Amino acid sequence: MTDKAKLDVGGKTVELPLVVGSEKEVGIDISALRQATGAITLDYGYGNTGSCESAITFLDGEEGILRYRGYPIEDLAEKSSFLEVSYLLIYGELPTPQQMKDFNRNIARHSLLHEDMKNIFQAFPPDAHPMAILGSVVCALSTYYQHGDETHEEGLNQSIYRLMGKLPTIASFAYKKSIGQPYIYPRTDLDYCTNFFHQMFAVPTEPYPVHPDIARALDVLLILHADHEQNCSTSTVRLVGSSQANLFASISAGISALWGPLHGGANQAVLEMLEAIKAGGGDVKKYVAMAKDKNSSFRLMGFGHRVYKNFDPRAKIIKAHADRVLSLLGMDDPLIHIAHELEEAALKDDYFIQRKLYPNVDFYSGIIYRALGIPQNMFTVMFAIGRLPGWIAHWKEMNRSDKNRIGRPRQIYTGSTKREYNPIHKR
Ligand code: CMC
């Protein structure tokens, strides 16, 4: 292969350099395109557009491969822990025992919120969606820590520990607020996931013992969600951060992007869909037909992916994980049977086969959250807790790169051409 692409735009030819990644992915660097030809590229939804070079996550959607910093997701889900994976994503290498100990301690010690922040929770209506609370309170963290200097490693690390430590506290406070129970403070003697269950489900009058297998079940889910290269929320974090907005504000924007049902909000939507199927007598074929009907806006939630045109490797792990968690808890959730039937019906259907639509990460994750006692409107919050280290890693990579420029896409203008202003009394 040559190392240049040639493009002819209205008789003007430009040679554009090719950029080849470490897994042999090829990109055409079009930085010189507009200056040489006057033209720009147009790519709705950015399906063909690379916004950066990144060394964090490799994803091959055709082969169903996902690796964090070179480590296969299957190995990490089986052998690692969420905080170890977080360290790997953020700092690039697996930690030594001392680095791991320090990272754990720093995160645990930053898990408390400033007492005044409790007033922010009080101001939300009781039925406020926890994703709205999460995004708002994370942004509010930048008011409490506005003198931190993220241009230096120590200052940035402080913001990282604060976000990693406080996000589960904010999430659990949002839940406690919605059910009218007292906020439960974090415990630094518990591991990350055990502490999260404690903050969610303990009350001041009673502790909430957590079986280690249950904590591990959540830990695996968080690992599987920890990064997914340039998805909608991560690109949002990068775009906001490219203006040199601080880490808290950038992550808050990512939380908002994640909320939508086409992205992280799909895990809540899947459960709602499975419940509707159950309530309607379990007719999965009806829902497959609805998803195919071009006159209906209904989509099979938890199915399809922009990048995966093969099984989402995370979905494979989660499916087996869901079966394991349910048997561990001795539960027989009718929704898992409906999910299996729906998956089978869709995978046999020509519409889904032709479009290469497979179950994605959100298809089975909600069933596990439900089994773990997590309320439905908190599912996307769980996704956000999992995705946090990925967002941080991308913000850091971009912020520290000498290639970083403010993100500022162009457009093809399709509005009115020049016209004359008509004063209001003449209209
Ligand atoms: N149900 C029915 N049809 C679908 C679905 C679906 N879930 N997903 C895609 N299609 C069809 C779509 O109608 C289109 O058909 P046609 O070519 O006839 O117009 C074709 O498949 C391609 O779809 P697209 O909308 O161009 O694909 P996209 O890459 O823009 O969208 C997606 C990807 C994930 C938004 C989409 O598959 C979807 O809406 N899925 C349901 C929501 C969901 O599960 N989201 C979670 C994504 S994974 C985790 C995450 O990112 O947070």
CSV table of N, CA, C and O in Angstrom, one decimal, residues 126-182:
chain,number,residue,atom,x,y,z
A,126,PRO,N,-38.4,15.0,44.4
A,126,PRO,CA,-38.2,13.6,44.8
A,126,PRO,C,-38.2,12.6,43.7
A,126,PRO,O,-37.5,11.6,43.8
A,127,ASP,N,-38.8,12.9,42.5
A,127,ASP,CA,-38.8,12.0,41.4
A,127,ASP,C,-37.7,12.3,40.4
A,127,ASP,O,-37.7,11.8,39.3
A,128,ALA,N,-36.7,13.2,40.8
A,128,ALA,CA,-35.7,13.6,39.8
A,128,ALA,C,-34.9,12.3,39.3
A,128,ALA,O,-34.6,11.4,40.1
A,129,HIS,N,-34.7,12.3,38.0
A,129,HIS,CA,-33.9,11.1,37.5
A,129,HIS,C,-32.5,11.2,38.0
A,129,HIS,O,-31.9,12.3,38.0
A,130,PRO,N,-32.0,10.1,38.6
A,130,PRO,CA,-30.6,10.2,39.2
A,130,PRO,C,-29.5,10.5,38.2
A,130,PRO,O,-28.5,11.0,38.6
A,131,MET,N,-29.7,10.3,36.9
A,131,MET,CA,-28.7,10.8,35.9
A,131,MET,C,-28.6,12.3,35.9
A,131,MET,O,-27.5,12.9,35.7
A,132,ALA,N,-29.7,13.0,36.1
A,132,ALA,CA,-29.7,14.4,36.1
A,132,ALA,C,-29.0,14.9,37.3
A,132,ALA,O,-28.2,15.9,37.3
A,133,ILE,N,-29.3,14.2,38.4
A,133,ILE,CA,-28.6,14.6,39.7
A,133,ILE,C,-27.1,14.3,39.6
A,133,ILE,O,-26.3,15.2,39.9
A,134,LEU,N,-26.7,13.2,39.0
A,134,LEU,CA,-25.3,12.8,38.9
A,134,LEU,C,-24.6,13.9,38.1
A,134,LEU,O,-23.5,14.4,38.5
A,135,GLY,N,-25.1,14.2,36.9
A,135,GLY,CA,-24.4,15.2,36.1
A,135,GLY,C,-24.3,16.6,36.7
A,135,GLY,O,-23.2,17.2,36.7
A,136,SER,N,-25.4,17.0,37.4
A,136,SER,CA,-25.4,18.3,38.1
A,136,SER,C,-24.4,18.3,39.2
A,136,SER,O,-23.6,19.3,39.3
A,137,VAL,N,-24.4,17.3,40.0
A,137,VAL,CA,-23.5,17.3,41.2
A,137,VAL,C,-22.0,17.2,40.8
A,137,VAL,O,-21.2,17.8,41.4
A,138,VAL,N,-21.8,16.4,39.8
A,138,VAL,CA,-20.4,16.2,39.3
A,138,VAL,C,-19.9,17.6,38.8
A,138,VAL,O,-18.8,18.0,39.1
A,139,CYS,N,-20.7,18.3,38.1
A,139,CYS,CA,-20.3,19.6,37.6
A,139,CYS,C,-20.1,20.6,38.8
A,139,CYS,O,-19.2,21.3,38.9
A,140,ALA,N,-21.0,20.4,39.8
A,140,ALA,CA,-20.9,21.2,41.1
A,140,ALA,C,-19.5,21.0,41.8
A,140,ALA,O,-19.0,21.8,42.5
A,141,LEU,N,-19.0,19.8,41.6
A,141,LEU,CA,-17.7,19.5,42.2
A,141,LEU,C,-16.6,20.6,41.8
A,141,LEU,O,-15.7,20.9,42.6
A,142,SER,N,-16.8,21.1,40.6
A,142,SER,CA,-15.8,22.0,40.1
A,142,SER,C,-15.9,23.4,40.9
A,142,SER,O,-14.9,24.1,40.9
A,143,THR,N,-17.0,23.6,41.6
A,143,THR,CA,-17.1,24.8,42.4
A,143,THR,C,-16.4,24.6,43.8
A,143,THR,O,-15.9,25.5,44.4
A,144,TYR,N,-16.3,23.3,44.2
A,144,TYR,CA,-15.6,23.1,45.5
A,144,TYR,C,-14.1,22.9,45.3
A,144,TYR,O,-13.4,23.1,46.3
A,145,TYR,N,-13.7,22.6,44.1
A,145,TYR,CA,-12.3,22.3,43.9
A,145,TYR,C,-11.8,23.2,42.8
A,145,TYR,O,-11.0,22.7,41.9
A,146,GLN,N,-12.2,24.5,42.8
A,146,GLN,CA,-11.9,25.3,41.6
A,146,GLN,C,-10.4,25.8,41.6
A,146,GLN,O,-10.0,26.3,40.6
A,147,HIS,N,-9.7,25.6,42.7
A,147,HIS,CA,-8.3,26.0,42.7
A,147,HIS,C,-7.3,24.9,42.4
A,147,HIS,O,-6.1,25.1,42.5
A,148,GLY,N,-7.8,23.7,42.1
A,148,GLY,CA,-6.9,22.6,41.8
A,148,GLY,C,-6.3,22.9,40.4
A,148,GLY,O,-6.9,23.5,39.5
A,149,ASP,N,-5.0,22.6,40.3
A,149,ASP,CA,-4.3,22.9,39.0
A,149,ASP,C,-4.1,21.6,38.3
A,149,ASP,O,-3.1,20.8,38.5
A,150,GLU,N,-5.0,21.4,37.3
A,150,GLU,CA,-4.9,20.1,36.5
A,150,GLU,C,-3.8,20.1,35.5
A,150,GLU,O,-3.6,19.1,34.8
A,151,THR,N,-3.1,21.2,35.3
A,151,THR,CA,-2.0,21.2,34.3
A,151,THR,C,-0.8,20.5,34.9
A,151,THR,O,0.1,20.1,34.2
A,152,HIS,N,-0.8,20.3,36.3
A,152,HIS,CA,0.3,19.5,36.9
A,152,HIS,C,-0.2,18.1,37.3
A,152,HIS,O,-1.4,18.0,37.7
A,153,GLU,N,0.7,17.2,37.3
A,153,GLU,CA,0.3,15.8,37.5
A,153,GLU,C,-0.4,15.7,38.9
A,153,GLU,O,-1.4,15.0,39.0
A,154,GLU,N,0.2,16.3,39.9
A,154,GLU,CA,-0.4,16.2,41.3
A,154,GLU,C,-1.8,16.7,41.3
A,154,GLU,O,-2.7,16.1,41.9
A,155,GLY,N,-2.0,17.9,40.7
A,155,GLY,CA,-3.4,18.5,40.7
A,155,GLY,C,-4.4,17.6,39.9
A,155,GLY,O,-5.5,17.4,40.3
A,156,LEU,N,-3.9,17.1,38.8
A,156,LEU,CA,-4.8,16.2,38.0
A,156,LEU,C,-5.1,14.9,38.8
A,156,LEU,O,-6.3,14.5,38.8
A,157,ASN,N,-4.1,14.4,39.4
A,157,ASN,CA,-4.4,13.2,40.2
A,157,ASN,C,-5.4,13.4,41.3
A,157,ASN,O,-6.3,12.6,41.6
A,158,GLN,N,-5.3,14.6,42.0
A,158,GLN,CA,-6.3,14.9,43.0
A,158,GLN,C,-7.7,14.9,42.4
A,158,GLN,O,-8.6,14.4,43.0
A,159,SER,N,-7.9,15.5,41.2
A,159,SER,CA,-9.2,15.5,40.6
A,159,SER,C,-9.6,14.1,40.2
A,159,SER,O,-10.8,13.7,40.4
A,160,ILE,N,-8.7,13.2,39.8
A,160,ILE,CA,-9.0,11.8,39.5
A,160,ILE,C,-9.5,11.1,40.7
A,160,ILE,O,-10.5,10.4,40.7
A,161,TYR,N,-8.7,11.2,41.8
A,161,TYR,CA,-9.1,10.5,43.1
A,161,TYR,C,-10.5,11.0,43.5
A,161,TYR,O,-11.3,10.2,44.0
A,162,ARG,N,-10.7,12.3,43.4
A,162,ARG,CA,-12.0,12.9,43.9
A,162,ARG,C,-13.1,12.3,43.0
A,162,ARG,O,-14.2,11.9,43.6
A,163,LEU,N,-13.0,12.3,41.7
A,163,LEU,CA,-14.1,11.8,40.9
A,163,LEU,C,-14.3,10.3,41.1
A,163,LEU,O,-15.5,9.9,41.3
A,164,MET,N,-13.2,9.5,41.1
A,164,MET,CA,-13.4,8.1,41.3
A,164,MET,C,-14.0,7.8,42.7
A,164,MET,O,-14.8,6.9,42.9
A,165,GLY,N,-13.6,8.6,43.7
A,165,GLY,CA,-14.0,8.3,45.1
A,165,GLY,C,-15.5,8.8,45.3
A,165,GLY,O,-16.3,8.2,46.0
A,166,LYS,N,-15.8,9.9,44.7
A,166,LYS,CA,-17.1,10.6,45.0
A,166,LYS,C,-18.2,10.1,44.1
A,166,LYS,O,-19.4,10.2,44.5
A,167,LEU,N,-18.0,9.6,43.0
A,167,LEU,CA,-19.1,9.2,42.1
A,167,LEU,C,-20.0,8.2,42.7
A,167,LEU,O,-21.3,8.4,42.7
A,168,PRO,N,-19.5,7.1,43.3
A,168,PRO,CA,-20.5,6.2,44.0
A,168,PRO,C,-21.2,6.9,45.1
A,168,PRO,O,-22.4,6.6,45.4
A,169,THR,N,-20.6,7.8,45.8
A,169,THR,CA,-21.3,8.5,46.9
A,169,THR,C,-22.4,9.4,46.3
A,169,THR,O,-23.5,9.4,46.9
A,170,ILE,N,-22.1,10.1,45.3
A,170,ILE,CA,-23.1,11.0,44.6
A,170,ILE,C,-24.3,10.1,44.1
A,170,ILE,O,-25.5,10.4,44.3
A,171,ALA,N,-23.9,9.0,43.5
A,171,ALA,CA,-25.0,8.0,43.0
A,171,ALA,C,-25.9,7.5,44.1
A,171,ALA,O,-27.1,7.6,44.0
A,172,SER,N,-25.3,7.1,45.2
A,172,SER,CA,-26.1,6.5,46.3
A,172,SER,C,-26.9,7.6,47.0
A,172,SER,O,-28.0,7.4,47.4
A,173,PHE,N,-26.3,8.8,47.1
A,173,PHE,CA,-27.1,9.9,47.7
A,173,PHE,C,-28.3,10.2,46.8
A,173,PHE,O,-29.4,10.5,47.4
A,174,ALA,N,-28.1,10.2,45.5
A,174,ALA,CA,-29.3,10.5,44.6
A,174,ALA,C,-30.4,9.5,44.9
A,174,ALA,O,-31.6,9.8,44.9
A,175,TYR,N,-30.0,8.2,45.1
A,175,TYR,CA,-31.0,7.1,45.3
A,175,TYR,C,-31.6,7.3,46.7
A,175,TYR,O,-32.9,7.3,46.8
A,176,LYS,N,-30.8,7.6,47.7
A,176,LYS,CA,-31.4,7.8,49.0
A,176,LYS,C,-32.4,9.0,49.1
A,176,LYS,O,-33.4,8.9,49.7
A,177,LYS,N,-32.0,10.0,48.4
A,177,LYS,CA,-32.9,11.2,48.3
A,177,LYS,C,-34.2,10.8,47.6
A,177,LYS,O,-35.3,11.2,48.1
A,178,SER,N,-34.1,9.9,46.6
A,178,SER,CA,-35.4,9.6,45.9
A,178,SER,C,-36.3,8.7,46.7
A,178,SER,O,-37.5,8.7,46.5
A,179,ILE,N,-35.7,8.0,47.7
A,179,ILE,CA,-36.6,7.1,48.5
A,179,ILE,C,-36.8,7.7,49.9
A,179,ILE,O,-37.4,7.1,50.8
A,180,GLY,N,-36.2,8.9,50.2
A,180,GLY,CA,-36.4,9.5,51.5
A,180,GLY,C,-35.7,8.9,52.6
A,180,GLY,O,-36.1,9.1,53.8
A,181,GLN,N,-34.6,8.2,52.3
A,181,GLN,CA,-33.8,7.6,53.4
A,181,GLN,C,-32.6,8.5,53.7
A,181,GLN,O,-32.1,9.2,52.8
A,182,PRO,N,-32.0,8.4,54.9
A,182,PRO,CA,-30.8,9.2,55.2
A,182,PRO,C,-29.6,8.8,54.3
A,182,PRO,O,-29.5,7.6,54.0
